Each structure stands twice: as C-alpha cells, then as structure tokens.
Short mmCIF file of C-alpha atoms in Angstrom, two decimals:
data_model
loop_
_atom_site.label_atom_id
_atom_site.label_comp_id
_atom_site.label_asym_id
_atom_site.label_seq_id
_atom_site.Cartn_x
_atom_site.Cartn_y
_atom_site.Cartn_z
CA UNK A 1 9.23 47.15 -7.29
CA UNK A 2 10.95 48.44 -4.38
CA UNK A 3 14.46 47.62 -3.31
CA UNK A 4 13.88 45.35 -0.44
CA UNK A 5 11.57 42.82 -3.40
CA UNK A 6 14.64 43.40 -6.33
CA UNK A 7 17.05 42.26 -2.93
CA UNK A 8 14.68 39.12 -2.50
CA UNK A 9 14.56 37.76 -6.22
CA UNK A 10 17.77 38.46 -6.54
CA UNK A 11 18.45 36.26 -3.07
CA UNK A 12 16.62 33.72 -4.29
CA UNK A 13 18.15 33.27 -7.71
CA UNK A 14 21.27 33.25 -5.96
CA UNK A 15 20.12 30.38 -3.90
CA UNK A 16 18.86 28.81 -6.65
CA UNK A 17 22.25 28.86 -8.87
CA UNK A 18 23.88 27.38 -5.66
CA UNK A 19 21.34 24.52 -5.31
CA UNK A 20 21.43 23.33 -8.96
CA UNK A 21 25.48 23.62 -8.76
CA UNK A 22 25.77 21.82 -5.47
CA UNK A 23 23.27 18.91 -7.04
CA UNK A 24 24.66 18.37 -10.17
CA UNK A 25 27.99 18.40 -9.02
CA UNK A 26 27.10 15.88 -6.13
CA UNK A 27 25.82 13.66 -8.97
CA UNK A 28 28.93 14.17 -11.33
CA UNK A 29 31.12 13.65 -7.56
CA UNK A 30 29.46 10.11 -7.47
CA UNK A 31 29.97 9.00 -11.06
CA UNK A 32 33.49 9.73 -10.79
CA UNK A 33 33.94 7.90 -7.58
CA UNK A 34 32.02 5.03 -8.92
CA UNK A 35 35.07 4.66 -11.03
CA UNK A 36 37.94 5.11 -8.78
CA UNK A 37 39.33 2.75 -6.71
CA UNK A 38 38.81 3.15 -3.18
CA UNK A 39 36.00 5.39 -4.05
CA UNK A 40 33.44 3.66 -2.45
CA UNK A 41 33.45 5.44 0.79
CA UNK A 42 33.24 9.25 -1.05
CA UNK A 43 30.25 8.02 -3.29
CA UNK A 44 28.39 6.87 0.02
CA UNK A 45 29.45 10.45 1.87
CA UNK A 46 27.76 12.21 -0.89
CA UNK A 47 24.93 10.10 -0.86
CA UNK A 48 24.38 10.76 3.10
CA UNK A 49 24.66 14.43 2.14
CA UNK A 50 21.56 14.58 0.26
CA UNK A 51 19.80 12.88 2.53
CA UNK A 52 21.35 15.34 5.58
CA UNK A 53 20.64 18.56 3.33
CA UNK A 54 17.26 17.43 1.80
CA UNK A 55 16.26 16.75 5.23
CA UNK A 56 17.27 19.90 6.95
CA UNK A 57 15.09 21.67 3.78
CA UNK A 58 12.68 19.63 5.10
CA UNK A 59 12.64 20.31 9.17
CA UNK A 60 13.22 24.10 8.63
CA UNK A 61 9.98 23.86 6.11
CA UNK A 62 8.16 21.61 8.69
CA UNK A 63 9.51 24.19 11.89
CA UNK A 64 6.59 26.18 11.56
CA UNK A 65 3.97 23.36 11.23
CA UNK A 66 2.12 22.03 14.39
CA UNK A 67 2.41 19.59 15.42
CA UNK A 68 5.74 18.90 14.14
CA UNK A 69 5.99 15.49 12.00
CA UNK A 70 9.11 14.12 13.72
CA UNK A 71 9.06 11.39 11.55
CA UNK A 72 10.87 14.14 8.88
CA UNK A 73 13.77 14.05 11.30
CA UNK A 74 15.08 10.51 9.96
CA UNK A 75 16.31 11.80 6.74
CA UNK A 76 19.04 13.91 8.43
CA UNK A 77 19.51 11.18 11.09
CA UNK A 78 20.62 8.53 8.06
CA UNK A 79 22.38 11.62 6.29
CA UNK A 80 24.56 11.65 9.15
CA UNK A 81 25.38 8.21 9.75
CA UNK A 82 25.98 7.18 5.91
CA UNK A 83 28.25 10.57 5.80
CA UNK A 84 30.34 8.94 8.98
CA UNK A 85 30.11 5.45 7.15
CA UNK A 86 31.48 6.75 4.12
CA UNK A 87 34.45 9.12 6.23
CA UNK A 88 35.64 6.26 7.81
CA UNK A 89 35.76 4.20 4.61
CA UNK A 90 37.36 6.41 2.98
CA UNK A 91 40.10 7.01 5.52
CA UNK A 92 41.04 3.35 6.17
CA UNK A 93 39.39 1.28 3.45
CA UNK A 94 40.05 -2.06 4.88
CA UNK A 95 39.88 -1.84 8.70
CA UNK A 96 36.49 -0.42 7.87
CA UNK A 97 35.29 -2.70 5.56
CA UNK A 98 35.12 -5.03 8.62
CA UNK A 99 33.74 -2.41 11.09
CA UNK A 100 30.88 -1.68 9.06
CA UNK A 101 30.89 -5.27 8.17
CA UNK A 102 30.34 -6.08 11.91
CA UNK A 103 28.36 -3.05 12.77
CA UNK A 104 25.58 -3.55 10.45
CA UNK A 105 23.61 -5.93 11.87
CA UNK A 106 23.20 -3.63 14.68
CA UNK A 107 22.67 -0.42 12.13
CA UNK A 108 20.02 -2.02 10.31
CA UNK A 109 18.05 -2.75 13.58
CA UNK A 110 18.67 0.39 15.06
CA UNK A 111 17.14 1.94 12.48
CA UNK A 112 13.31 0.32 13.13
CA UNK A 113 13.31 1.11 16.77
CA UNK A 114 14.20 5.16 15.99
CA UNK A 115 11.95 4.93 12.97
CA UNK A 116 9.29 3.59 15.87
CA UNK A 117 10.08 6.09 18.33
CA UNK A 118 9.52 8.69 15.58
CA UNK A 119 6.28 7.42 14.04
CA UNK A 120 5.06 7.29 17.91
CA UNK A 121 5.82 11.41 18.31
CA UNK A 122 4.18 11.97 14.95
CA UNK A 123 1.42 10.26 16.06
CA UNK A 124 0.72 11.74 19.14
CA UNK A 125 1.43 14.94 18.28
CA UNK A 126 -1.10 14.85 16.00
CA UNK A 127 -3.82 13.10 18.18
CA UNK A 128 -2.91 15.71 21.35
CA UNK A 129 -3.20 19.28 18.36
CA UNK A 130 -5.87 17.90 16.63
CA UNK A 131 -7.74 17.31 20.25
CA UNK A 132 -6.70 20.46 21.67
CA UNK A 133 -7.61 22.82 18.79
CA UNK A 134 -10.98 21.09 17.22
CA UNK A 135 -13.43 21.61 19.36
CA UNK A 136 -16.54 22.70 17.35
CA UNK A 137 -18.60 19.46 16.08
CA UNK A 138 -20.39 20.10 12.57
CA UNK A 139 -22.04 17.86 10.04
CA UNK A 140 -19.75 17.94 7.09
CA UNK A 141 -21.46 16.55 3.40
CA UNK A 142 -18.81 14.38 1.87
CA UNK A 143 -18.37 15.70 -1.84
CA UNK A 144 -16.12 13.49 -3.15
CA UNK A 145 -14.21 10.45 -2.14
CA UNK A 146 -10.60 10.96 -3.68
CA UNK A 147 -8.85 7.03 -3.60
CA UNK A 148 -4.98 5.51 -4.55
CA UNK A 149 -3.96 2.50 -5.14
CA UNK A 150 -0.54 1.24 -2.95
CA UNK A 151 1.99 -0.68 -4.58
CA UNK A 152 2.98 -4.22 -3.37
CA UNK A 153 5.76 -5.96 -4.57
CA UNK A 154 6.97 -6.01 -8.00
CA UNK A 155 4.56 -2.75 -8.73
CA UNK A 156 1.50 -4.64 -8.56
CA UNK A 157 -1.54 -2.68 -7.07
CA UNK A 158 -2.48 -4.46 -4.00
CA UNK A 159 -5.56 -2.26 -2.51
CA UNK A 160 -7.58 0.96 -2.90
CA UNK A 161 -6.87 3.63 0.20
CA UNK A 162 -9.33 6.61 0.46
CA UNK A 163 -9.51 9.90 1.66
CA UNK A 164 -12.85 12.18 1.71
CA UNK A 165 -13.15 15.75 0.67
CA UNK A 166 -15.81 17.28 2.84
CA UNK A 167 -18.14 20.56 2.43
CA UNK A 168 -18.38 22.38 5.83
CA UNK A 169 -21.00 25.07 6.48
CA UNK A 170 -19.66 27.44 9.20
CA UNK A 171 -19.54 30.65 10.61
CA UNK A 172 -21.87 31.74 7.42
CA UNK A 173 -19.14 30.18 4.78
CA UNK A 174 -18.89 27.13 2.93
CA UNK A 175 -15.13 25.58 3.05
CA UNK A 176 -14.13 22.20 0.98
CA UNK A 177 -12.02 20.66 3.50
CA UNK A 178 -9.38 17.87 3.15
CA UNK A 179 -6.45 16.40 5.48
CA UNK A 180 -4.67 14.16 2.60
CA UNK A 181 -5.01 11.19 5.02
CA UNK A 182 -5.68 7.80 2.81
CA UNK A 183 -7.32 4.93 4.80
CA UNK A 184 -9.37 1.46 3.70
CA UNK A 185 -10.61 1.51 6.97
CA UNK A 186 -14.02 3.88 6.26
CA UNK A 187 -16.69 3.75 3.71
CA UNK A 188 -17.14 7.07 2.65
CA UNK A 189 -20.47 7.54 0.62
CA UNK A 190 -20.67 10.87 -1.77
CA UNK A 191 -23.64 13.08 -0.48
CA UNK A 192 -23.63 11.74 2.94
CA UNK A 193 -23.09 13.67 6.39
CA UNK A 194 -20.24 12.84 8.67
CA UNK A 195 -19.61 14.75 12.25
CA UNK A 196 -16.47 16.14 11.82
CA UNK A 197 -14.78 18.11 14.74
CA UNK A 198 -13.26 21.36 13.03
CA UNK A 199 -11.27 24.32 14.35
CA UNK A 200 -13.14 27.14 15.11
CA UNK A 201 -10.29 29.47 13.97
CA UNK A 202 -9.55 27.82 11.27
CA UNK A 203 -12.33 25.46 9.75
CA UNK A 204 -9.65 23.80 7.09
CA UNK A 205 -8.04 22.04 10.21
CA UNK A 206 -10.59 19.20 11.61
CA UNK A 207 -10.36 15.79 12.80
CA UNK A 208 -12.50 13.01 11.25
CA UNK A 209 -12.70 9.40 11.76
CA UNK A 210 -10.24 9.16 9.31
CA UNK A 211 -7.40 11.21 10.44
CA UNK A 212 -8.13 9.04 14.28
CA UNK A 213 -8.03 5.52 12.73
CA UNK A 214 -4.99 7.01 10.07
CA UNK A 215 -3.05 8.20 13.59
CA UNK A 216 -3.65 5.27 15.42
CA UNK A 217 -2.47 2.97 12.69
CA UNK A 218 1.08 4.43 12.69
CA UNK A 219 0.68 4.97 16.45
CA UNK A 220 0.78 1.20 16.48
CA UNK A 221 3.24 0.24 14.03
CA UNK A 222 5.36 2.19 15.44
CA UNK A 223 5.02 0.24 19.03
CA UNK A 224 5.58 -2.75 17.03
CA UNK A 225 8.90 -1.50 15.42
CA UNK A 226 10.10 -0.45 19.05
CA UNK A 227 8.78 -3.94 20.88
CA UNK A 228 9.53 -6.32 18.50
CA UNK A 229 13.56 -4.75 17.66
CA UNK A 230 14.68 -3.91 20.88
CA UNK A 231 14.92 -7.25 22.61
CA UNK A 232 16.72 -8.06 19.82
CA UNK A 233 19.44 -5.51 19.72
CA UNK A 234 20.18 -6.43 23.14
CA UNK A 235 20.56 -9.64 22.82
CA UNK A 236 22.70 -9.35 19.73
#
C-alpha cells in the first residue's frame, strides 16, 4: 500500500470520526434543548442543520450526475430556512413567536410552488438527456417485472407500482438494464419485447415508456403545485 492509499483511509476515517461526533452530538444538542426553557428555537436550528448538511452530501454526490435532479436541492433550501427560524427564535423568543406565527401561512405555501419549480427542472432535465443521448432503438426482452407497493394513509398499501428489468443485446453483449423508475401506468409481461431507445455509449442508460410516462407524471404535478399555489400566495 503506497503512501498516497494509507493518506486516503486514514482521510476517510478521519471524516468518519467527525461525522458520527457531529450526529450524535446534534441528537444529544436536541434532547437537552427539549428540556430547557426557551430551547425551542436551538432544537429547530439543529434540526435545519441536518437537513442543510445531509443535503449538501447529497448535491456534491448528485454534482457529477446528468442531468442533475434539482429536486435534491430542497433539502438544503428547508435546512436554511428552519436554521433562520430557529436563530431568530432563539434570539427574541416572543416577538418571534408571532413572526413565525404570521409568516407561516405564507412558508407553508411557498414551499409547493419551489417544490413545483423543482420537480419541473428534474423533469425536463431528464426528458431533454435522456433525448439527447439515446439514440439507438433496440428490442429489449423484459426479464423480470420488479413491483412495490405505496403506502396510503395510516400504512395501508394502496396500489402495486412496477418497474421492468430488461435484457439488451448490443454491440455483441448482453446487458440487464434497469432505471429504478416505478409506474402503474404499463403492463409489463415477462418474456416479451419492448423498443427501448438505449445509449450507444453506454447501453445501461435508455429511455423506455416507462421512464417518459414516470417524467411526465412529475412534469405535471409539478405544474399543478406552481398553478394552483401561486394565485394564492398573492392574494394572501
């Protein structure tokens, strides 16, 4: 092992030490101010902060991907604003009960139109890559139809999503192919043949009927979150 690897493990065990410190004492931070008074404010800054550092992990993991799910960008966003919530709770503990008091209604509904805006990026993105870089069509055999259950209210199971698992001949090589996109929308039958457009540089990366119906679904809810909430923020 040379010295450059024995610098990186010992990096990342350094890292690691930090991370488990900085988490457990975050959680032992919020017990205690769950018993002070006046402590409210504290407990909901270190709440924001996990969202604002668990988000950042997850936009400089995400940097590289393309496209880039924007929708990842909300956990830092409410991070930010419960951190600032808590701060100025914690600083004046009455004048800002009422601030936030009053400012809430128009929190809450800002949060569904930037949620829409971001499901709308994510959603083109996707539709605009996946476009741009598949642009081979091949008859893929469906091998397997992998399906989940979603939970409705109360943990019930309300309906079956599913997602198919393809076999792609290309190029002289067999790939088993999958996008983790879960849909009711398609009746995928094992040992069938579905035209699938793939990337000729890298087969793994295709675009199905699936993945289109999966992208326009959030496509459209998130038009509805942006229609629907911002007449109503501005006439609040």
């Amino acid at each position: 092992m040379g010295k450059n690897e024995n610098g990186t493990t010992v990096a990342k065990i350094i890292i690691s030490i930090v991370f488990i410190v900085w988490f457990m004492g975050s959680l032992f931070g919020m017990m205690v101010c769950s018993k002070l008074d006046g402590g409210t404010g504290l407990m909901l800054a270190l709440i924001g902060q996990y969202f604002l550092v668990f988000g950042i992990m997850g936009v400089v993991g995400s940097i590289k991907k393309r496209p880039f799910p924007a929708i990842i960008l909300l956990f830092p966003l409410v991070g930010i604003a419960l951190i600032i919530c808590g701060v100025i709770m914690y600083i004046d503990m009455q004048n800002a009960a009422q601030m936030i008091y009053e400012m809430a209604p128009y929190l809450l509904a800002g949060i569904f139109p930037v949620t829409g805006v971001l499901m709308i990026i994510s959603a083109t993105s996707e539709i605009r890559h996946l476009k741009r870089v598949c642009t081979v069509e091949v008859q893929a055999k469906c091998i397997s139809v992998e399906t989940r259950w979603t939970q409705g209210g109360k943990g019930r199971r309300t309906k079956r999503v599913h997602m198919p698992v393809y076999s792609v001949y290309y190029n002289g090589r067999e790939y088993t192919v999958r996008n983790d996109v879960y849909t009711n929308m398609n009746d995928y039958q094992v040992g069938n043949y579905y035209p699938i457009m793939i990337n000729p540089l890298n087969p793994e990366e295709f675009l199905d009927a699936n993945s289109r119906k999966g992208n326009i679904v959030t496509l459209v809810l998130g038009i509805i979150f942006v229609a629907v909430l911002i007449p109503v923020i501005v006439y609040m």
